[in-house]
Coordinates of C-alpha atoms and ligand atoms in Angstrom, one line a residue:
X1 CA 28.3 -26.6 7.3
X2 CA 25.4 -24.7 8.3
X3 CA 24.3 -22.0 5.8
X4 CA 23.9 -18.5 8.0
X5 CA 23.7 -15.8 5.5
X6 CA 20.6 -13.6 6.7
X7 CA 21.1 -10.5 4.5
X8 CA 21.1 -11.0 0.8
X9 CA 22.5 -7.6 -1.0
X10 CA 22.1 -6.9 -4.6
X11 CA 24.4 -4.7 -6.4
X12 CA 22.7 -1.2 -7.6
X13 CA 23.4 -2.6 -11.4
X14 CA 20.5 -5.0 -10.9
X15 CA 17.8 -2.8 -9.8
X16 CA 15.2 -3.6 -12.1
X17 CA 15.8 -1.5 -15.6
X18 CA 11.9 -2.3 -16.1
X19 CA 8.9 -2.9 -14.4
X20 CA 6.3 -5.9 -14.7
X21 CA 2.7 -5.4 -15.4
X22 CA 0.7 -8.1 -14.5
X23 CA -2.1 -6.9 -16.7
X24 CA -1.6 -8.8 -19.8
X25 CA -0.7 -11.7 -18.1
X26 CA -3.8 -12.5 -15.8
X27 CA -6.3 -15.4 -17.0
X28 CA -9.2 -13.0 -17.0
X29 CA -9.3 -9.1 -17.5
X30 CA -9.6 -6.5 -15.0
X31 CA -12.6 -5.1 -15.2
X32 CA -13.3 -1.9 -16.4
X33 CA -13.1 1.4 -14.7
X34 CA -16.4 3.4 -15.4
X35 CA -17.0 7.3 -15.2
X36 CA -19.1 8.6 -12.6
X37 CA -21.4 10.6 -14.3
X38 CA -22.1 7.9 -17.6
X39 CA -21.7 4.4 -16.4
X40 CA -19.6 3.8 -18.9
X41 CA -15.9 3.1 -19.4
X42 CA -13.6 5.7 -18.3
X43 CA -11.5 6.7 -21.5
X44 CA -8.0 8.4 -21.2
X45 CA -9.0 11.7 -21.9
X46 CA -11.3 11.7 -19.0
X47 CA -8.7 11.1 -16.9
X48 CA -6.2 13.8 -18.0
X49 CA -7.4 16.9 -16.0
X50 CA -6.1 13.9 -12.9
X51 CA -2.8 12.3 -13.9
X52 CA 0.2 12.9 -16.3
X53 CA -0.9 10.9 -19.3
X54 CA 2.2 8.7 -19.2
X55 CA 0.3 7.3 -15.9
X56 CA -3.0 7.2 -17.6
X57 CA -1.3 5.0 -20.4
X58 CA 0.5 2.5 -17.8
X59 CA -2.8 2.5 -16.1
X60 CA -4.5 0.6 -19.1
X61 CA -1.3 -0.7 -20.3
X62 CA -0.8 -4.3 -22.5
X63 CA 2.6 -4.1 -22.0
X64 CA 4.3 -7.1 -20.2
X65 CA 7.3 -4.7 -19.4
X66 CA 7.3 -0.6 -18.8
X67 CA 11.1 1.1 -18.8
X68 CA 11.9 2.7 -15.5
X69 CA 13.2 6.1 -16.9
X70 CA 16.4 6.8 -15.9
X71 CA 15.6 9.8 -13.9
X72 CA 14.1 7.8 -11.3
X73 CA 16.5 5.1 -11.6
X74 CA 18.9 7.4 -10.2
X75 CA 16.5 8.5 -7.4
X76 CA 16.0 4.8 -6.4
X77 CA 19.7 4.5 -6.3
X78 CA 19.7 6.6 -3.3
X79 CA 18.1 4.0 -1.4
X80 CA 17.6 0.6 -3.6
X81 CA 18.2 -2.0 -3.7
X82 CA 16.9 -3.0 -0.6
X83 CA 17.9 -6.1 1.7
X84 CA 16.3 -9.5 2.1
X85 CA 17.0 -10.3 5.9
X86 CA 16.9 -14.1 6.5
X87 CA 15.0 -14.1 10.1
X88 CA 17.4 -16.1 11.9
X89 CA 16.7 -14.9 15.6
X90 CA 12.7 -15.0 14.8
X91 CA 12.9 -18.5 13.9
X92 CA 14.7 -19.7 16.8
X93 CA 12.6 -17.7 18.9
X94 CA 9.4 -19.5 17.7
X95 CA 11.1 -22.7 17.9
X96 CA 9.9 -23.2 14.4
X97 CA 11.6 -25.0 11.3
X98 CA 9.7 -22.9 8.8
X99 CA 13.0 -20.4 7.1
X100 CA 11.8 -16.9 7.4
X101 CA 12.4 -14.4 5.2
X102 CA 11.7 -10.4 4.9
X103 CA 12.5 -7.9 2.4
X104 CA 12.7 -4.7 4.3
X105 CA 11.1 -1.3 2.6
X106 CA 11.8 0.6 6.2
X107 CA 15.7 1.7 4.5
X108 CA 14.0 4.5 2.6
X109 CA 14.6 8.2 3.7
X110 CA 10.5 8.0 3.9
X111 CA 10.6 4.6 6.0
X112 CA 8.4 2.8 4.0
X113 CA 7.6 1.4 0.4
X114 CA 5.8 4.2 -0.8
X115 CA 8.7 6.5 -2.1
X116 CA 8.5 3.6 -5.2
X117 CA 5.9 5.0 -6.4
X118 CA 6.1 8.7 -5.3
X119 CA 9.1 9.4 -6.9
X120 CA 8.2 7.8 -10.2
X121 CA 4.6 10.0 -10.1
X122 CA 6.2 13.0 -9.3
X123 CA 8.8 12.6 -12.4
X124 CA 5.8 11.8 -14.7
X125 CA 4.4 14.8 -13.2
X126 CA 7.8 17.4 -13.9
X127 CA 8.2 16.0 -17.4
X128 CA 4.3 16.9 -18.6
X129 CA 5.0 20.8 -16.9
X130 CA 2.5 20.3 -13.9
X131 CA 3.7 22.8 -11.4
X132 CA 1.6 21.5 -8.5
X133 CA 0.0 18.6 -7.3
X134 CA -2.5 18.0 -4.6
X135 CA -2.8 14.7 -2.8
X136 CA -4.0 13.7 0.5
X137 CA -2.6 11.5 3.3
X138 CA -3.5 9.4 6.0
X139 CA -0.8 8.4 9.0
X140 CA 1.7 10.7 6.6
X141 CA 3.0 7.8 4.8
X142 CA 2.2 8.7 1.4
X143 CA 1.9 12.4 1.9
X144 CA 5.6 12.7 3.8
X145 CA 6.7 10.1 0.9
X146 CA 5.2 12.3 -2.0
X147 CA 6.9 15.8 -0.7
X148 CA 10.2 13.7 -0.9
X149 CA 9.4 12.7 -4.8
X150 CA 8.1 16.5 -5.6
X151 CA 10.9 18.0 -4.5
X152 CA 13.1 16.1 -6.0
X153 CA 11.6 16.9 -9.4
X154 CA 10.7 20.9 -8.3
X155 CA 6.9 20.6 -7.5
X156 CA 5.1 22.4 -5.3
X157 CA 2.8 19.8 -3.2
X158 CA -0.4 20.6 -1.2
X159 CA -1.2 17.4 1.5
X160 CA -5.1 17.0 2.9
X161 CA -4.1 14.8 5.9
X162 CA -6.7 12.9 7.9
X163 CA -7.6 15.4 10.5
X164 CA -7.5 12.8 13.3
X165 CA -3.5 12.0 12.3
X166 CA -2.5 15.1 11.5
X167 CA -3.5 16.3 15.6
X168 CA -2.1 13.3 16.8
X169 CA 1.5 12.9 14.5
X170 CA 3.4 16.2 14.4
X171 CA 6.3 14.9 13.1
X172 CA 4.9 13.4 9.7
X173 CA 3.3 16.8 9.0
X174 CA 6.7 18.1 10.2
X175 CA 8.5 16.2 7.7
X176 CA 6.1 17.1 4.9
X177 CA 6.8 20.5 5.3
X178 CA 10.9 19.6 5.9
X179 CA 10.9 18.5 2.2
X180 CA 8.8 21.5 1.3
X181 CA 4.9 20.7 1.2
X182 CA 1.9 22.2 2.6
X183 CA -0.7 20.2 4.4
X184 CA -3.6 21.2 6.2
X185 CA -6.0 18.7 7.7
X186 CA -9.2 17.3 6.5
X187 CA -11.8 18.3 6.8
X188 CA -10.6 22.2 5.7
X189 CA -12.2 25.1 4.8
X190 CA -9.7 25.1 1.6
X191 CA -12.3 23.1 -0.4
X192 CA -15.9 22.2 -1.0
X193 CA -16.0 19.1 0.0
X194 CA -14.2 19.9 3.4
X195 CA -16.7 23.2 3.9
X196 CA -19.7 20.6 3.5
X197 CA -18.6 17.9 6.2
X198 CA -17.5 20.9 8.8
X199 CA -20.4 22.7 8.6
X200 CA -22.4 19.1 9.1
X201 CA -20.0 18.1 12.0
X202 CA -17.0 20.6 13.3
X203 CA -15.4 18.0 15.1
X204 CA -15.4 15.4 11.9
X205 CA -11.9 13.4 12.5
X206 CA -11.9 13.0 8.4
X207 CA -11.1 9.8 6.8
X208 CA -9.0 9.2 3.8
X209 CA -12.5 9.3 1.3
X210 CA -13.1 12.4 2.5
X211 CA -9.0 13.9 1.9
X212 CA -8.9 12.3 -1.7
X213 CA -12.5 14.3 -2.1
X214 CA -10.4 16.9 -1.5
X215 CA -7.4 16.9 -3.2
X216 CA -9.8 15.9 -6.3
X217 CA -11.5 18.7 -6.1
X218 CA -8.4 20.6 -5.8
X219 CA -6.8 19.0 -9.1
X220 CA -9.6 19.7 -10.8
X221 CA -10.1 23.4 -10.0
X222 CA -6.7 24.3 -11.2
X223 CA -5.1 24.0 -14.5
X224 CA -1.4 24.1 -12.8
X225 CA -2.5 20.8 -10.7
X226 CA -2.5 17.1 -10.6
X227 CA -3.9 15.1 -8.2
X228 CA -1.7 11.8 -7.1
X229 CA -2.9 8.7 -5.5
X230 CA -0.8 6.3 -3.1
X231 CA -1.8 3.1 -3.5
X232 CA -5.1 1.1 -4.9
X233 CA -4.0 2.2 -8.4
X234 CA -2.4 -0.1 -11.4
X235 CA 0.2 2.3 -12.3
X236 CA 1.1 2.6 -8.6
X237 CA 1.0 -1.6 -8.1
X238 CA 3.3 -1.5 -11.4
X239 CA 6.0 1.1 -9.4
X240 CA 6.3 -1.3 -6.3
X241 CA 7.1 -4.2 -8.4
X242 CA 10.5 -2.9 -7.6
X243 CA 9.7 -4.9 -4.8
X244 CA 9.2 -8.2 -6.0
X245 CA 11.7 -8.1 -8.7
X246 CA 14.5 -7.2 -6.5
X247 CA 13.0 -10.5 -4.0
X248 CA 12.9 -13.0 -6.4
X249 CA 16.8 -12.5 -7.3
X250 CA 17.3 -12.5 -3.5
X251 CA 15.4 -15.7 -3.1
X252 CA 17.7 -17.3 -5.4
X253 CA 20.4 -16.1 -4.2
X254 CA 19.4 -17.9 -1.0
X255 CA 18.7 -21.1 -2.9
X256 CA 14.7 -20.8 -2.0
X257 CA 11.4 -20.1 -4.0
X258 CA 8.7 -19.2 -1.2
X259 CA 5.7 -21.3 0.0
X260 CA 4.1 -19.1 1.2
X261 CA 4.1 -15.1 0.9
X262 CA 2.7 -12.5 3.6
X263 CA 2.4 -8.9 3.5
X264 CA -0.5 -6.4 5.1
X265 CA -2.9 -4.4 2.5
X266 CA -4.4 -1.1 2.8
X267 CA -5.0 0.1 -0.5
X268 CA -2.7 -3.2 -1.9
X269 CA 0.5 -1.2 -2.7
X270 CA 3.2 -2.8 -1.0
X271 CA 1.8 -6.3 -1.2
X272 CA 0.6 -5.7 -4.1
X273 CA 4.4 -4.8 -5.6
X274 CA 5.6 -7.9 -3.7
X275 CA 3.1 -10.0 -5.0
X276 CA 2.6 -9.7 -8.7
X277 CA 6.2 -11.2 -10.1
X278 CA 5.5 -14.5 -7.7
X279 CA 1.3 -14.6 -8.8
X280 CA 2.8 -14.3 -12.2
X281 CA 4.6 -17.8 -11.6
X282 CA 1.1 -19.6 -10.0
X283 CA -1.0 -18.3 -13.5
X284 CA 1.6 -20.0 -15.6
X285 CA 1.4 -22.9 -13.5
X286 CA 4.8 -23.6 -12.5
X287 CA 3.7 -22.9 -8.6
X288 CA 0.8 -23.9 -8.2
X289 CA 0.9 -24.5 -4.3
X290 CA 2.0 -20.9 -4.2
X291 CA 0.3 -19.6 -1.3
X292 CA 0.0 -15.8 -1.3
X293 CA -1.8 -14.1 2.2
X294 CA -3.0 -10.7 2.6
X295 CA -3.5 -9.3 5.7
X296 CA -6.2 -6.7 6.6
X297 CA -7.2 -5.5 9.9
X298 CA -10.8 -7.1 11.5
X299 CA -11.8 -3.1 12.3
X300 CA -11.4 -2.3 8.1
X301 CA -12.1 -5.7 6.7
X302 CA -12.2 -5.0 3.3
X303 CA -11.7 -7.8 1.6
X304 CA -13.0 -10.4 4.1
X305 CA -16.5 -8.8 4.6
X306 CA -16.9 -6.2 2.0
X307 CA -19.1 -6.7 -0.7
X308 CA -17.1 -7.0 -4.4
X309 CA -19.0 -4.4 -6.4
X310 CA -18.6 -0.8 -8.2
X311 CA -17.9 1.7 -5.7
X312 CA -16.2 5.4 -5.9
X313 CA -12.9 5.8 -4.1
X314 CA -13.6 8.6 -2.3
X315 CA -16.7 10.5 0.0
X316 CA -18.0 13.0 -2.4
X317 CA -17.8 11.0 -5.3
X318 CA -15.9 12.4 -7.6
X319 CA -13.0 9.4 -8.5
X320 CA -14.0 6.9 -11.4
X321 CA -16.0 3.8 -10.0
X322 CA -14.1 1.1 -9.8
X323 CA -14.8 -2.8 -9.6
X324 CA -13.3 -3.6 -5.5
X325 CA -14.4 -5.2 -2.4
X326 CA -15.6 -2.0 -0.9
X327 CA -16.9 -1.0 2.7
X328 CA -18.8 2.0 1.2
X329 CA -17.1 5.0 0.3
X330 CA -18.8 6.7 3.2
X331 CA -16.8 4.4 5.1
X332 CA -15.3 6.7 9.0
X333 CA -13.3 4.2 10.0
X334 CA -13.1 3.8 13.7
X335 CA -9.9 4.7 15.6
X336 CA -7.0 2.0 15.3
X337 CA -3.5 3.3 15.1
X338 CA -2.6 1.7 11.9
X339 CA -3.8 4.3 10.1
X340 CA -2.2 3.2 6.5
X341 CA -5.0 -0.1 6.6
X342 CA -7.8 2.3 7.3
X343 CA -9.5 2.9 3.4
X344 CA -12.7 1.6 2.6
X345 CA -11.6 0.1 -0.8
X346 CA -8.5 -1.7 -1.8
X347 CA -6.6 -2.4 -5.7
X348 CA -8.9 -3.9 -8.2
X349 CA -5.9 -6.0 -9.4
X350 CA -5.6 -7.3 -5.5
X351 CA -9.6 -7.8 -5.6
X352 CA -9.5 -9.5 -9.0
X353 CA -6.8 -12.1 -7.8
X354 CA -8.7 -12.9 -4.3
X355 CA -11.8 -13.5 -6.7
X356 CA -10.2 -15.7 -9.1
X357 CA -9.1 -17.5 -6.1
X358 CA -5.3 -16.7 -7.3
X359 CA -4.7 -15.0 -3.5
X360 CA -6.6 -15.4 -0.3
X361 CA -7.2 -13.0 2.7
X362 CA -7.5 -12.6 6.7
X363 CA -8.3 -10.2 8.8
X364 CA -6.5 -9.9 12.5
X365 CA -7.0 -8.1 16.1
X366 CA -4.7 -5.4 16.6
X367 CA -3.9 -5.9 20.2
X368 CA -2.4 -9.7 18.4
X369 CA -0.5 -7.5 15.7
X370 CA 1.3 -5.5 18.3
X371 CA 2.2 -8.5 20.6
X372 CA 3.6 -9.7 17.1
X373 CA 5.0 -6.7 16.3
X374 CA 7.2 -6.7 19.6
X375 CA 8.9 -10.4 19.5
X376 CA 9.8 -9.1 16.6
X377 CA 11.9 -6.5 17.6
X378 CA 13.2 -8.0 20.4
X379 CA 14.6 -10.5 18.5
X380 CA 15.4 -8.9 14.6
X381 CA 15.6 -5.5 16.5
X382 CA 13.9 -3.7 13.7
X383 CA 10.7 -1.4 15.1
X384 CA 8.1 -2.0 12.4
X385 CA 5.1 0.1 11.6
X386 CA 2.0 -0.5 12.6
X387 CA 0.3 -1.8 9.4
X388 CA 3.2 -4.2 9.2
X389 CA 2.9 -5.5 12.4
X390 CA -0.5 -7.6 10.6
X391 CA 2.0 -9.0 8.0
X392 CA 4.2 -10.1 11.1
X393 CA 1.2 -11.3 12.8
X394 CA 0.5 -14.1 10.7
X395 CA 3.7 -14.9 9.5
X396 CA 4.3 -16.1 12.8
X397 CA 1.3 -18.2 13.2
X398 CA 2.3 -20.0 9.8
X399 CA 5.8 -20.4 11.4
X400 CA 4.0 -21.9 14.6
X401 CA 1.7 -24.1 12.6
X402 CA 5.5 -25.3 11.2
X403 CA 6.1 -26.1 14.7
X404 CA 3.5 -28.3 14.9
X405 CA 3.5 -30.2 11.6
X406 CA 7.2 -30.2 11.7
X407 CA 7.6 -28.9 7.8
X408 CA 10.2 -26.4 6.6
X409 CA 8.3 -24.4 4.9
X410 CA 9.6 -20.8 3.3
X411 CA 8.1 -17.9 3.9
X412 CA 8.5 -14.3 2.2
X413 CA 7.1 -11.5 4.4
X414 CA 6.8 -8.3 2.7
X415 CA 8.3 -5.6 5.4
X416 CA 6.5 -2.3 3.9
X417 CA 8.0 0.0 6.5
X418 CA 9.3 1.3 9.9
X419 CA 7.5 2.5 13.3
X420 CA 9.5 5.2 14.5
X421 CA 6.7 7.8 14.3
X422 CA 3.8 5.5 15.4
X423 CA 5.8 5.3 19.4
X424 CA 2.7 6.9 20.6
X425 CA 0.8 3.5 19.0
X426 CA 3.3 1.5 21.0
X427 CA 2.7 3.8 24.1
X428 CA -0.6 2.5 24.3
X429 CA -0.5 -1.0 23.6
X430 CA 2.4 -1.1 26.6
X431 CA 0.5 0.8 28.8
X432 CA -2.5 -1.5 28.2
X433 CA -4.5 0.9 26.7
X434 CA -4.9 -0.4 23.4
X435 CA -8.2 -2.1 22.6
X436 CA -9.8 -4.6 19.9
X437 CA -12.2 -3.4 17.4
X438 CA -14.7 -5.8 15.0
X439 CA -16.8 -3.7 12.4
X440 CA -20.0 -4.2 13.3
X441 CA -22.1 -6.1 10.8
X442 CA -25.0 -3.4 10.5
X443 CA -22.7 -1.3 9.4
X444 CA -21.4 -3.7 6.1
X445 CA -24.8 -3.5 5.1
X446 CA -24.9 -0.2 5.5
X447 CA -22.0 0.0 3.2
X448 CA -24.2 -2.0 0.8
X449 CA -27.0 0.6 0.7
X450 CA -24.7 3.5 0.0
X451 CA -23.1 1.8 -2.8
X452 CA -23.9 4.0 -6.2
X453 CA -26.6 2.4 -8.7
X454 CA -26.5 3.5 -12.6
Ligands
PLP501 C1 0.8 3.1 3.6 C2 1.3 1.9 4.2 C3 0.8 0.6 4.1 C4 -0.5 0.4 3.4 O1 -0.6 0.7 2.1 P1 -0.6 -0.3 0.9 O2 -0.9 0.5 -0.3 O3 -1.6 -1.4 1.2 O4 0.8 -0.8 0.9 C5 1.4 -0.4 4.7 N1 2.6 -0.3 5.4 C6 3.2 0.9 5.5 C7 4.4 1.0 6.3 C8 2.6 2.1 4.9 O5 3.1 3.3 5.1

């Protein structure tokens, strides 16, 4: 008999107890983080006035395995685990043999991954006595995901949120403010950083190096503050391994170890945390045929054009310099809806693995990741954000290039989140209004002269 299971539930006992970090596992180390002002490794205590120093440990950790505390055990709980969908109605609509698979981050009361790592941050945060922490958003992912986590744990939260979104997407903002935060768009007047660039162009749209400026400078100006970081960070990759934990019990559950895996990077969170516990299985060599994709979009292609060198993470350059594939941290990305993909760096761990040729990486048109995005929901009916629609995008071409060759191939496709307050994104692409964008290759060598020299 035909098997049709297509969702695979765990039970709330087996959400991981732990998390993995891939740190003392990969073949060669990350390289180090150096301060801005020195040029020389960054050290813990230069990081404190930042992060909770329980972060600033896991950050540099050589632990194989960190405890999940049970505080935010019980917060994940609310939500986790979540389901691995076998993508029965995709498949048949492609005509394809290849057995899809998708382990869906959209059932969190934020819609996407990022709660993983917000309420973890925010916990680390409480337990340390910050009273307030400043952070700054893009879409209104991180920063709607963050003022779930702080209030949770009884922080107060100030969001900088990319002045172009925050006009355009109300209801993010509105939910921020639902769960108790402030947020003011970036540019502001609030800050240094945001006086500079409005007084050098009023009408600046911000980007998110210019709102982590910010909320830097913020952090840093207040003894009562933290600053916290979405994505691109260890300690934040080491939260979403929730992710690929929880997956590789569902995989064999369904009998199946993946061929390939898919999942959409903008700072490398979500693919990141899906990623890590399979790449783990390819450096021991037990997989070696393990192929892992990252998709980027072709109007931020960070790690298919950028240049892999020491950057800062944000405009004013005030972060650590870290070792990435980097569009230059002046990078004003141009206008594509999927606002989450739109940074001008990405994870160093991410970066390390493309270089040691452990991962590989493509870039794709976003008028294809919409069309992708919609025979998707018309046939697993889920609405998927616009940053995952470049996961779908080329999970589907490997399905069709099944088609062809005729293998059954298995395919994990990390689902980081749902659309429902991107319809305005939709809007245009069905009313044909929606465009292609290619960065310009002037401008990567732009990126190349801006890049900081010590
Ligand atoms: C923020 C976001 C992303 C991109 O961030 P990563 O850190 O690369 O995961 C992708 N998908 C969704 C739904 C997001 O909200």
């Amino acid at each position: 008999m035909k098997d049709n299971t297509s969702m695979f539930f765990l039970e709330q006992k087996d959400i991981p107890s732990t998390w993995y970090n891939i740190l003392p596992d990969l073949p060669e180390p990350l390289p180090e983080v150096l301060h801005p002002g020195t040029g020389k490794p960054v050290t813990p205590d230069d990081l404190a006035p930042l992060f909770p120093m329980e972060l600033i440990m896991q950050e540099f950790s050589p632990e194989r395995f960190i405890e999940i505390p049970e505080e935010v055990q019980a917060v994940y709980r609310i939500w986790r685990p979540t389901v691995l969908h076998r993508a029965f109605a995709l498949e048949k609509a492609l005509d394809t043999p290849a057995k899809i698979f998708y382990k869906y981050e959209g059932t969190s009361p934020a819609g996407s991954h990022k709660p993983n790592t917000a309420v973890a941050q925010a916990y680390y945060n409480k337990k340390e006595g910050i009273k307030r922490i400043a952070t700054e958003t893009g879409a209104g992912q991180w920063g709607s995901s963050l003022a779930m986590g702080c209030a949770f744990f009884g922080i107060e939260l100030k969001v900088y949120m990319v002045g172009i979104s925050y006009r355009q997407k109300p209801y993010r903002r509105l939910m921020m403010e639902t769960w108790g935060a402030t947020c003011v768009p970036s540019p502001s007047p609030d800050t240094k950083a945001g006086r500079d660039m409005l007084a050098k162009d009023p009408d600046c749209p911000g980007s998110l190096g210019l709102a982590i400026s910010e909320a830097v400078e913020d952090a840093l100006s207040r003894d009562d503050t933290h600053y916290s970081l979405g994505s691109v960070l260890n300690h934040v990759l080491l939260h979403q391994t929730v992710i690929g934990l929880e997956s590789k019990k569902q995989m064999e559950m369904a009998g199946e170890y993946p061929d390939i895996i898919i999942g959409c990077v903008g700072g490398g969170s979500n693919f990141g945390g899906m990623l890590i516990p399979f790449v783990k299985d390819k450096i021991a060599g037990d997989k070696p045929d393990l192929r892992i994709i990252c998709v980027e979009p072709t109007s931020c292609p960070t790690l298919t054009r950028g240049p892999y060198a020491y950057d800062f993470g944000d405009v004013a350059g005030l972060t650590p310099l870290l070792k990435m594939y980097t569009l230059g941290h002046g990078f004003m990305p141009p206008p594509v809806h999927a606002g989450g993909l739109r940074y001008h760096g990405m994870a160093p761990i991410i970066c390390h693995l493309l270089k040691l040729g452990l991962i590989e990486a493509t870039a794709v048109h976003q008028l294809a990741t919409f069309e992708a995005g919609i025979t998707f929901a018309r046939t697993e009916g889920i609405i998927s954000a616009p940053e995952t629609n470049h996961a779908i995008r080329v999970t589907i071409e490997e399905a069709l290039k099944c088609r062809q060759s005729g293998e059954a191939k298995t395919i994990l496709l990390a689902h980081s989140g749902h659309g429902h307050f991107d319809m305005a994104a939709y809007e245009s692409y069905l009313s044909g209004k929606l465009t292609d964008y290619e960065y310009p290759e002037e401008k990567v060598r732009e990126a190349l002269d801006s890049l900081p020299r010590f």
